[in-house]
PDB file of C-alpha atoms in Angstrom:
ATOM      1  CA  GLY A 852     -10.721   6.839  13.335  1.00 37.00           C
ATOM      2  CA  GLU A 853      -8.125   9.082  11.782  1.00 39.00           C
ATOM      3  CA  SER A 854      -7.581   8.533   8.105  1.00 44.00           C
ATOM      4  CA  VAL A 855      -6.007   9.880   4.979  1.00 49.00           C
ATOM      5  CA  GLY A 856      -8.313  11.224   2.303  1.00 45.00           C
ATOM      6  CA  LEU A 857      -8.103  12.736  -1.160  1.00 42.00           C
ATOM      7  CA  HIS A 858      -9.886  15.783  -2.537  1.00 46.00           C
ATOM      8  CA  LEU A 859     -10.245  14.653  -6.159  1.00 47.00           C
ATOM      9  CA  PRO A 860     -11.260  11.136  -7.113  1.00 85.00           C
ATOM     10  CA  THR A 861     -10.477  11.565 -10.835  1.00 89.00           C
ATOM     11  CA  LEU A 862      -8.176  13.831 -12.792  1.00 93.00           C
ATOM     12  CA  SER A 863      -7.810  14.109 -16.553  1.00 95.00           C
ATOM     13  CA  VAL A 864      -4.856  15.999 -17.998  1.00 96.00           C
ATOM     14  CA  GLN A 865      -3.464  16.610 -21.437  1.00 97.00           C
ATOM     15  CA  GLU A 866      -0.184  14.922 -22.263  1.00 97.00           C
ATOM     16  CA  GLY A 867       2.662  17.316 -21.552  1.00 97.00           C
ATOM     17  CA  ASP A 868       0.744  19.330 -18.965  1.00 97.00           C
ATOM     18  CA  ASN A 869       1.551  19.271 -15.266  1.00 97.00           C
ATOM     19  CA  SER A 870      -0.635  17.270 -12.877  1.00 97.00           C
ATOM     20  CA  ILE A 871      -1.391  18.033  -9.266  1.00 96.00           C
ATOM     21  CA  ILE A 872      -2.930  15.414  -7.005  1.00 95.00           C
ATOM     22  CA  ASN A 873      -4.013  16.478  -3.530  1.00 93.00           C
ATOM     23  CA  CYS A 874      -4.398  14.656  -0.248  1.00 92.00           C
ATOM     24  CA  ALA A 875      -5.537  15.625   3.236  1.00 91.00           C
ATOM     25  CA  TYR A 876      -4.450  13.776   6.335  1.00 89.00           C
ATOM     26  CA  SER A 877      -5.898  13.961   9.806  1.00 80.00           C
ATOM     27  CA  ASN A 878      -3.434  12.202  12.118  1.00 89.00           C
ATOM     28  CA  SER A 879      -1.234  14.936  13.535  1.00 89.00           C
ATOM     29  CA  ALA A 880       1.132  12.291  14.907  1.00 89.00           C
ATOM     30  CA  SER A 881       2.081  11.133  11.406  1.00 91.00           C
ATOM     31  CA  ASP A 882       5.542  12.292  10.448  1.00 92.00           C
ATOM     32  CA  TYR A 883       6.189  10.379   7.259  1.00 93.00           C
ATOM     33  CA  PHE A 884       4.218  10.414   4.041  1.00 94.00           C
ATOM     34  CA  ILE A 885       4.497   8.412   0.857  1.00 94.00           C
ATOM     35  CA  TRP A 886       2.949   8.668  -2.577  1.00 95.00           C
ATOM     36  CA  TYR A 887       2.252   5.417  -4.400  1.00 95.00           C
ATOM     37  CA  LYS A 888       1.257   4.778  -7.999  1.00 96.00           C
ATOM     38  CA  GLN A 889      -0.872   1.762  -8.769  1.00 94.00           C
ATOM     39  CA  GLU A 890      -1.476   0.473 -12.265  1.00 92.00           C
ATOM     40  CA  SER A 891      -4.256  -1.938 -13.024  1.00 87.00           C
ATOM     41  CA  GLY A 892      -3.544  -5.439 -11.706  1.00 84.00           C
ATOM     42  CA  LYS A 893      -0.346  -4.424  -9.951  1.00 89.00           C
ATOM     43  CA  GLY A 894       0.698  -3.605  -6.419  1.00 92.00           C
ATOM     44  CA  PRO A 895       1.311  -0.011  -5.322  1.00 94.00           C
ATOM     45  CA  GLN A 896       4.628   1.356  -6.547  1.00 93.00           C
ATOM     46  CA  PHE A 897       6.646   3.718  -4.357  1.00 91.00           C
ATOM     47  CA  ILE A 898       7.033   7.121  -6.026  1.00 94.00           C
ATOM     48  CA  ILE A 899       8.330   9.589  -3.497  1.00 95.00           C
ATOM     49  CA  ASP A 900       8.285  10.197   0.222  1.00 94.00           C
ATOM     50  CA  ILE A 901       8.647  13.117   2.591  1.00 95.00           C
ATOM     51  CA  ARG A 902       9.295  13.505   6.270  1.00 94.00           C
ATOM     52  CA  SER A 903       7.461  16.046   8.370  1.00 94.00           C
ATOM     53  CA  ASN A 904      10.634  18.095   8.908  1.00 95.00           C
ATOM     54  CA  MET A 905      10.508  19.017   5.215  1.00 96.00           C
ATOM     55  CA  ASP A 906       7.938  20.914   3.188  1.00 96.00           C
ATOM     56  CA  LYS A 907       9.124  20.007  -0.280  1.00 98.00           C
ATOM     57  CA  ARG A 908      10.956  17.153  -1.905  1.00 97.00           C
ATOM     58  CA  GLN A 909      11.751  16.652  -5.557  1.00 97.00           C
ATOM     59  CA  GLY A 910      12.314  13.552  -7.581  1.00 94.00           C
ATOM     60  CA  GLN A 911      12.474  12.866 -11.253  1.00 93.00           C
ATOM     61  CA  ARG A 912       9.491  14.764 -12.721  1.00 96.00           C
ATOM     62  CA  VAL A 913       7.698  14.525  -9.377  1.00 98.00           C
ATOM     63  CA  THR A 914       7.534  16.884  -6.436  1.00 98.00           C
ATOM     64  CA  VAL A 915       5.792  16.342  -3.131  1.00 98.00           C
ATOM     65  CA  LEU A 916       4.691  19.304  -1.044  1.00 98.00           C
ATOM     66  CA  LEU A 917       3.729  19.056   2.602  1.00 97.00           C
ATOM     67  CA  ASN A 918       1.761  21.699   4.457  1.00 96.00           C
ATOM     68  CA  LYS A 919       1.618  20.646   8.094  1.00 93.00           C
ATOM     69  CA  THR A 920      -0.409  23.682   9.101  1.00 93.00           C
ATOM     70  CA  VAL A 921      -3.420  22.512   7.117  1.00 93.00           C
ATOM     71  CA  LYS A 922      -2.420  18.831   7.021  1.00 92.00           C
ATOM     72  CA  HIS A 923      -2.211  18.735   3.267  1.00 94.00           C
ATOM     73  CA  LEU A 924      -0.030  16.854   0.796  1.00 95.00           C
ATOM     74  CA  SER A 925       0.243  17.249  -2.916  1.00 96.00           C
ATOM     75  CA  LEU A 926       1.982  15.352  -5.681  1.00 97.00           C
ATOM     76  CA  GLN A 927       3.039  17.308  -8.712  1.00 98.00           C
ATOM     77  CA  ILE A 928       3.934  15.486 -11.904  1.00 98.00           C
ATOM     78  CA  ALA A 929       5.703  17.554 -14.527  1.00 98.00           C
ATOM     79  CA  ALA A 930       5.150  16.995 -18.242  1.00 97.00           C
ATOM     80  CA  THR A 931       2.617  14.242 -17.674  1.00 97.00           C
ATOM     81  CA  GLN A 932       3.010  11.248 -19.948  1.00 96.00           C
ATOM     82  CA  PRO A 933       0.584   8.472 -20.933  1.00 96.00           C
ATOM     83  CA  GLY A 934       2.586   6.103 -18.726  1.00 96.00           C
ATOM     84  CA  ASP A 935       1.607   8.199 -15.739  1.00 97.00           C
ATOM     85  CA  SER A 936      -1.995   7.062 -16.088  1.00 96.00           C
ATOM     86  CA  ALA A 937      -2.775   5.150 -12.899  1.00 95.00           C
ATOM     87  CA  VAL A 938      -4.370   5.498  -9.484  1.00 94.00           C
ATOM     88  CA  TYR A 939      -2.327   7.504  -7.012  1.00 96.00           C
ATOM     89  CA  PHE A 940      -2.516   7.025  -3.269  1.00 94.00           C
ATOM     90  CA  CYS A 941      -1.026   9.001  -0.467  1.00 94.00           C
ATOM     91  CA  ALA A 942      -0.210   7.157   2.736  1.00 94.00           C
ATOM     92  CA  GLU A 943       0.818   8.251   6.192  1.00 93.00           C
ATOM     93  CA  THR A 944       2.729   6.603   8.979  1.00 90.00           C
ATOM     94  CA  ASP A 945       5.416   7.396  11.504  1.00 86.00           C
ATOM     95  CA  TYR A 946       9.083   7.374  10.669  1.00 82.00           C
ATOM     96  CA  SER A 947       9.842   4.604  13.129  1.00 78.00           C
ATOM     97  CA  GLY A 948       7.808   2.209  11.018  1.00 70.00           C
ATOM     98  CA  ASN A 949       5.901   1.053  14.077  1.00 73.00           C
ATOM     99  CA  THR A 950       2.614   2.319  12.692  1.00 80.00           C
ATOM    100  CA  PRO A 951       1.139   0.646   9.620  1.00 86.00           C
ATOM    101  CA  LEU A 952       0.575   2.723   6.525  1.00 90.00           C
ATOM    102  CA  VAL A 953      -2.839   4.370   6.338  1.00 92.00           C
ATOM    103  CA  PHE A 954      -3.952   4.931   2.759  1.00 91.00           C
ATOM    104  CA  GLY A 955      -6.537   7.193   1.251  1.00 80.00           C
ATOM    105  CA  LYS A 956      -9.021   6.160  -1.403  1.00 75.00           C
ATOM    106  CA  GLY A 957      -6.931   7.157  -4.380  1.00 90.00           C
ATOM    107  CA  THR A 958      -7.106   9.511  -7.349  1.00 93.00           C
ATOM    108  CA  ARG A 959      -7.297   8.161 -10.848  1.00 94.00           C
ATOM    109  CA  LEU A 960      -5.101  10.099 -13.257  1.00 96.00           C
ATOM    110  CA  SER A 961      -5.992   9.831 -16.934  1.00 95.00           C
ATOM    111  CA  VAL A 962      -3.597  11.292 -19.450  1.00 96.00           C
ATOM    112  CA  ILE A 963      -5.128  12.391 -22.727  1.00 94.00           C
ATOM    113  CA  ALA A 964      -2.764  11.972 -25.651  1.00 89.00           C
TER     114      ALA A 964
ATOM    115  CA  ASP B 448      10.879  -5.025  -9.518  1.00 63.00           C
ATOM    116  CA  THR B 449      10.220  -4.558  -5.808  1.00 67.00           C
ATOM    117  CA  GLY B 450      11.836  -7.805  -4.773  1.00 84.00           C
ATOM    118  CA  VAL B 451       8.567  -9.378  -3.649  1.00 91.00           C
ATOM    119  CA  SER B 452       6.724 -12.192  -5.385  1.00 93.00           C
ATOM    120  CA  GLN B 453       3.272 -13.409  -4.487  1.00 96.00           C
ATOM    121  CA  ASN B 454       1.546 -16.635  -5.409  1.00 97.00           C
ATOM    122  CA  PRO B 455      -0.897 -17.363  -6.745  1.00 97.00           C
ATOM    123  CA  ARG B 456      -1.621 -14.176  -8.660  1.00 96.00           C
ATOM    124  CA  HIS B 457      -5.290 -15.083  -8.948  1.00 96.00           C
ATOM    125  CA  LYS B 458      -7.455 -17.449  -6.939  1.00 97.00           C
ATOM    126  CA  ILE B 459     -11.091 -18.305  -7.465  1.00 98.00           C
ATOM    127  CA  THR B 460     -12.706 -20.331  -4.731  1.00 98.00           C
ATOM    128  CA  LYS B 461     -16.142 -21.305  -3.557  1.00 98.00           C
ATOM    129  CA  ARG B 462     -17.565 -19.919  -0.386  1.00 98.00           C
ATOM    130  CA  GLY B 463     -16.613 -22.028   2.594  1.00 98.00           C
ATOM    131  CA  GLN B 464     -13.325 -23.240   1.165  1.00 98.00           C
ATOM    132  CA  ASN B 465      -9.929 -22.489   2.685  1.00 98.00           C
ATOM    133  CA  VAL B 466      -7.264 -20.617   0.734  1.00 98.00           C
ATOM    134  CA  THR B 467      -3.603 -19.906   1.355  1.00 98.00           C
ATOM    135  CA  PHE B 468      -1.452 -17.211  -0.215  1.00 97.00           C
ATOM    136  CA  ARG B 469       2.293 -16.955  -0.174  1.00 97.00           C
ATOM    137  CA  CYS B 470       4.651 -13.988  -0.151  1.00 96.00           C
ATOM    138  CA  ASP B 471       8.330 -14.431  -1.014  1.00 94.00           C
ATOM    139  CA  PRO B 472      10.774 -11.573  -0.583  1.00 89.00           C
ATOM    140  CA  ILE B 473      13.780 -12.028  -2.851  1.00 80.00           C
ATOM    141  CA  SER B 474      16.108 -11.214  -0.019  1.00 76.00           C
ATOM    142  CA  GLU B 475      15.570 -11.166   3.697  1.00 70.00           C
ATOM    143  CA  HIS B 476      13.939  -8.116   5.213  1.00 71.00           C
ATOM    144  CA  ASN B 477      13.115  -7.616   8.834  1.00 79.00           C
ATOM    145  CA  ARG B 478       9.560  -6.500   8.315  1.00 88.00           C
ATOM    146  CA  LEU B 479       6.836  -8.026   6.222  1.00 92.00           C
ATOM    147  CA  TYR B 480       3.293  -6.675   5.974  1.00 93.00           C
ATOM    148  CA  TRP B 481      -0.031  -7.947   4.675  1.00 96.00           C
ATOM    149  CA  TYR B 482      -2.700  -5.597   3.337  1.00 96.00           C
ATOM    150  CA  ARG B 483      -6.099  -6.095   1.756  1.00 96.00           C
ATOM    151  CA  GLN B 484      -7.415  -3.896  -1.025  1.00 94.00           C
ATOM    152  CA  THR B 485     -10.948  -3.793  -2.379  1.00 89.00           C
ATOM    153  CA  LEU B 486     -11.871  -2.183  -5.654  1.00 83.00           C
ATOM    154  CA  GLY B 487     -11.538   1.581  -5.635  1.00 81.00           C
ATOM    155  CA  GLN B 488     -10.069   1.704  -2.157  1.00 87.00           C
ATOM    156  CA  GLY B 489      -6.588   2.064  -0.778  1.00 91.00           C
ATOM    157  CA  PRO B 490      -4.885  -0.907   0.848  1.00 94.00           C
ATOM    158  CA  GLU B 491      -5.914  -1.665   4.429  1.00 94.00           C
ATOM    159  CA  PHE B 492      -3.444  -3.040   6.927  1.00 94.00           C
ATOM    160  CA  LEU B 493      -4.003  -6.600   8.149  1.00 96.00           C
ATOM    161  CA  THR B 494      -0.862  -7.650  10.026  1.00 95.00           C
ATOM    162  CA  TYR B 495       2.918  -7.410  10.094  1.00 91.00           C
ATOM    163  CA  PHE B 496       5.932  -9.412  11.128  1.00 91.00           C
ATOM    164  CA  GLN B 497       9.295  -8.446  12.508  1.00 88.00           C
ATOM    165  CA  ASN B 498      11.362 -11.470  11.566  1.00 87.00           C
ATOM    166  CA  GLU B 499       9.265 -14.453  12.750  1.00 88.00           C
ATOM    167  CA  ALA B 500       7.241 -12.502  15.290  1.00 90.00           C
ATOM    168  CA  GLN B 501       3.778 -11.267  14.393  1.00 90.00           C
ATOM    169  CA  LEU B 502       3.751  -7.887  16.086  1.00 89.00           C
ATOM    170  CA  GLU B 503       0.427  -6.355  15.191  1.00 88.00           C
ATOM    171  CA  LYS B 504      -2.921  -7.480  13.868  1.00 89.00           C
ATOM    172  CA  SER B 505      -5.705  -5.278  12.603  1.00 91.00           C
ATOM    173  CA  ARG B 506      -9.248  -5.792  13.798  1.00 87.00           C
ATOM    174  CA  LEU B 507      -9.938  -6.574  10.130  1.00 83.00           C
ATOM    175  CA  LEU B 508      -8.113  -9.831  10.707  1.00 86.00           C
ATOM    176  CA  SER B 509     -10.934 -12.036  11.920  1.00 89.00           C
ATOM    177  CA  ASP B 510     -10.451 -15.429  13.524  1.00 93.00           C
ATOM    178  CA  ARG B 511     -10.746 -16.980  10.071  1.00 96.00           C
ATOM    179  CA  PHE B 512      -7.498 -15.332   9.021  1.00 96.00           C
ATOM    180  CA  SER B 513      -4.077 -16.536  10.092  1.00 96.00           C
ATOM    181  CA  ALA B 514      -0.633 -15.485   8.992  1.00 96.00           C
ATOM    182  CA  GLU B 515       2.740 -17.049   9.564  1.00 95.00           C
ATOM    183  CA  ARG B 516       6.313 -16.244   8.812  1.00 94.00           C
ATOM    184  CA  PRO B 517       8.415 -19.254   9.705  1.00 89.00           C
ATOM    185  CA  LYS B 518      12.154 -18.626   9.722  1.00 84.00           C
ATOM    186  CA  GLY B 519      11.576 -14.949   9.077  1.00 81.00           C
ATOM    187  CA  SER B 520      11.683 -15.232   5.302  1.00 87.00           C
ATOM    188  CA  PHE B 521       8.534 -16.071   3.294  1.00 94.00           C
ATOM    189  CA  SER B 522       5.066 -15.605   4.744  1.00 96.00           C
ATOM    190  CA  THR B 523       1.689 -17.258   4.261  1.00 97.00           C
ATOM    191  CA  LEU B 524      -1.792 -15.869   4.772  1.00 98.00           C
ATOM    192  CA  GLU B 525      -4.598 -18.392   5.195  1.00 97.00           C
ATOM    193  CA  ILE B 526      -8.298 -17.667   5.102  1.00 97.00           C
ATOM    194  CA  GLN B 527     -10.565 -20.368   6.428  1.00 97.00           C
ATOM    195  CA  ARG B 528     -14.221 -20.789   5.492  1.00 97.00           C
ATOM    196  CA  THR B 529     -14.041 -18.032   2.899  1.00 98.00           C
ATOM    197  CA  GLU B 530     -16.938 -15.617   2.522  1.00 97.00           C
ATOM    198  CA  GLN B 531     -17.878 -13.462  -0.454  1.00 96.00           C
ATOM    199  CA  GLY B 532     -16.770 -10.414   1.512  1.00 95.00           C
ATOM    200  CA  ASP B 533     -13.239 -11.793   1.484  1.00 96.00           C
ATOM    201  CA  SER B 534     -12.993 -11.099  -2.248  1.00 97.00           C
ATOM    202  CA  ALA B 535     -10.196  -8.586  -2.595  1.00 96.00           C
ATOM    203  CA  MET B 536      -6.577  -8.102  -3.600  1.00 96.00           C
ATOM    204  CA  TYR B 537      -4.194  -9.312  -0.893  1.00 97.00           C
ATOM    205  CA  LEU B 538      -0.916  -7.434  -0.920  1.00 97.00           C
ATOM    206  CA  CYS B 539       2.378  -8.216   0.741  1.00 96.00           C
ATOM    207  CA  ALA B 540       4.923  -5.496   1.460  1.00 93.00           C
ATOM    208  CA  ILE B 541       8.456  -5.530   2.786  1.00 90.00           C
ATOM    209  CA  SER B 542      10.514  -2.905   4.532  1.00 84.00           C
ATOM    210  CA  LEU B 543      13.969  -2.083   3.347  1.00 72.00           C
ATOM    211  CA  ARG B 544      14.112   0.536   6.060  1.00 70.00           C
ATOM    212  CA  ALA B 545      11.655   0.779   8.924  1.00 61.00           C
ATOM    213  CA  TYR B 546       9.481   3.384   7.265  1.00 70.00           C
ATOM    214  CA  GLU B 547       9.607   2.440   3.583  1.00 78.00           C
ATOM    215  CA  GLN B 548       7.375  -0.315   2.301  1.00 85.00           C
ATOM    216  CA  TYR B 549       7.580  -1.953  -1.095  1.00 89.00           C
ATOM    217  CA  PHE B 550       4.676  -3.954  -2.370  1.00 93.00           C
ATOM    218  CA  GLY B 551       4.398  -7.181  -4.293  1.00 94.00           C
ATOM    219  CA  PRO B 552       1.986  -7.648  -7.210  1.00 94.00           C
ATOM    220  CA  GLY B 553      -0.758  -9.043  -4.991  1.00 96.00           C
ATOM    221  CA  THR B 554      -3.062 -12.049  -5.076  1.00 97.00           C
ATOM    222  CA  ARG B 555      -6.549 -11.412  -6.411  1.00 96.00           C
ATOM    223  CA  LEU B 556      -9.096 -13.552  -4.530  1.00 97.00           C
ATOM    224  CA  THR B 557     -12.594 -14.101  -5.872  1.00 97.00           C
ATOM    225  CA  VAL B 558     -15.046 -15.987  -3.672  1.00 98.00           C
ATOM    226  CA  THR B 559     -18.068 -17.293  -5.561  1.00 97.00           C
TER     227      THR B 559
END
């Protein structure tokens, strides 16, 4: 079936550098995308979302980019900090909320101090 | 704090036993979801409720699984005759708006 996937399973970055985590999705009907951060032993934590009528959305130190042409999402984290170390998941659904979230496998981000 | 608590946080059980998990949203939300997550994977949808009504169930939800949400507030997920393949993190999520979902800390189940 259609699913969300990630290009890079692990990513190591130096503290202070910018991080980019990528995600490909395959369901063209999805119109809402969310990035979650999951620390060990905890549930996924909402980071930032984007609707399909946008191609960029910024939060605090995070930016999500959406390229609908190639069905690609990315999460950019500016000035990466040790507290950013976690597994990051992208998820897709529809804006009505009638479709459950479909998650990818996750990318582990390790920040080197 | 996402406003969702789950109990117990960890459960170890022997194969064949029944287990029940509970999800308590701090305040009432229309939608409540259950997901299962195995190590290294993203959460997989199991079922969701709109108020008391269970609106959708994944094919992952075998006959041994049952979920309830009496009165549209807290929810329980029961697994009967547990199998080793049931070992996973069971996550509850609530919707503040139809499309946003906020997760609880999860219940880690280990079936020995």
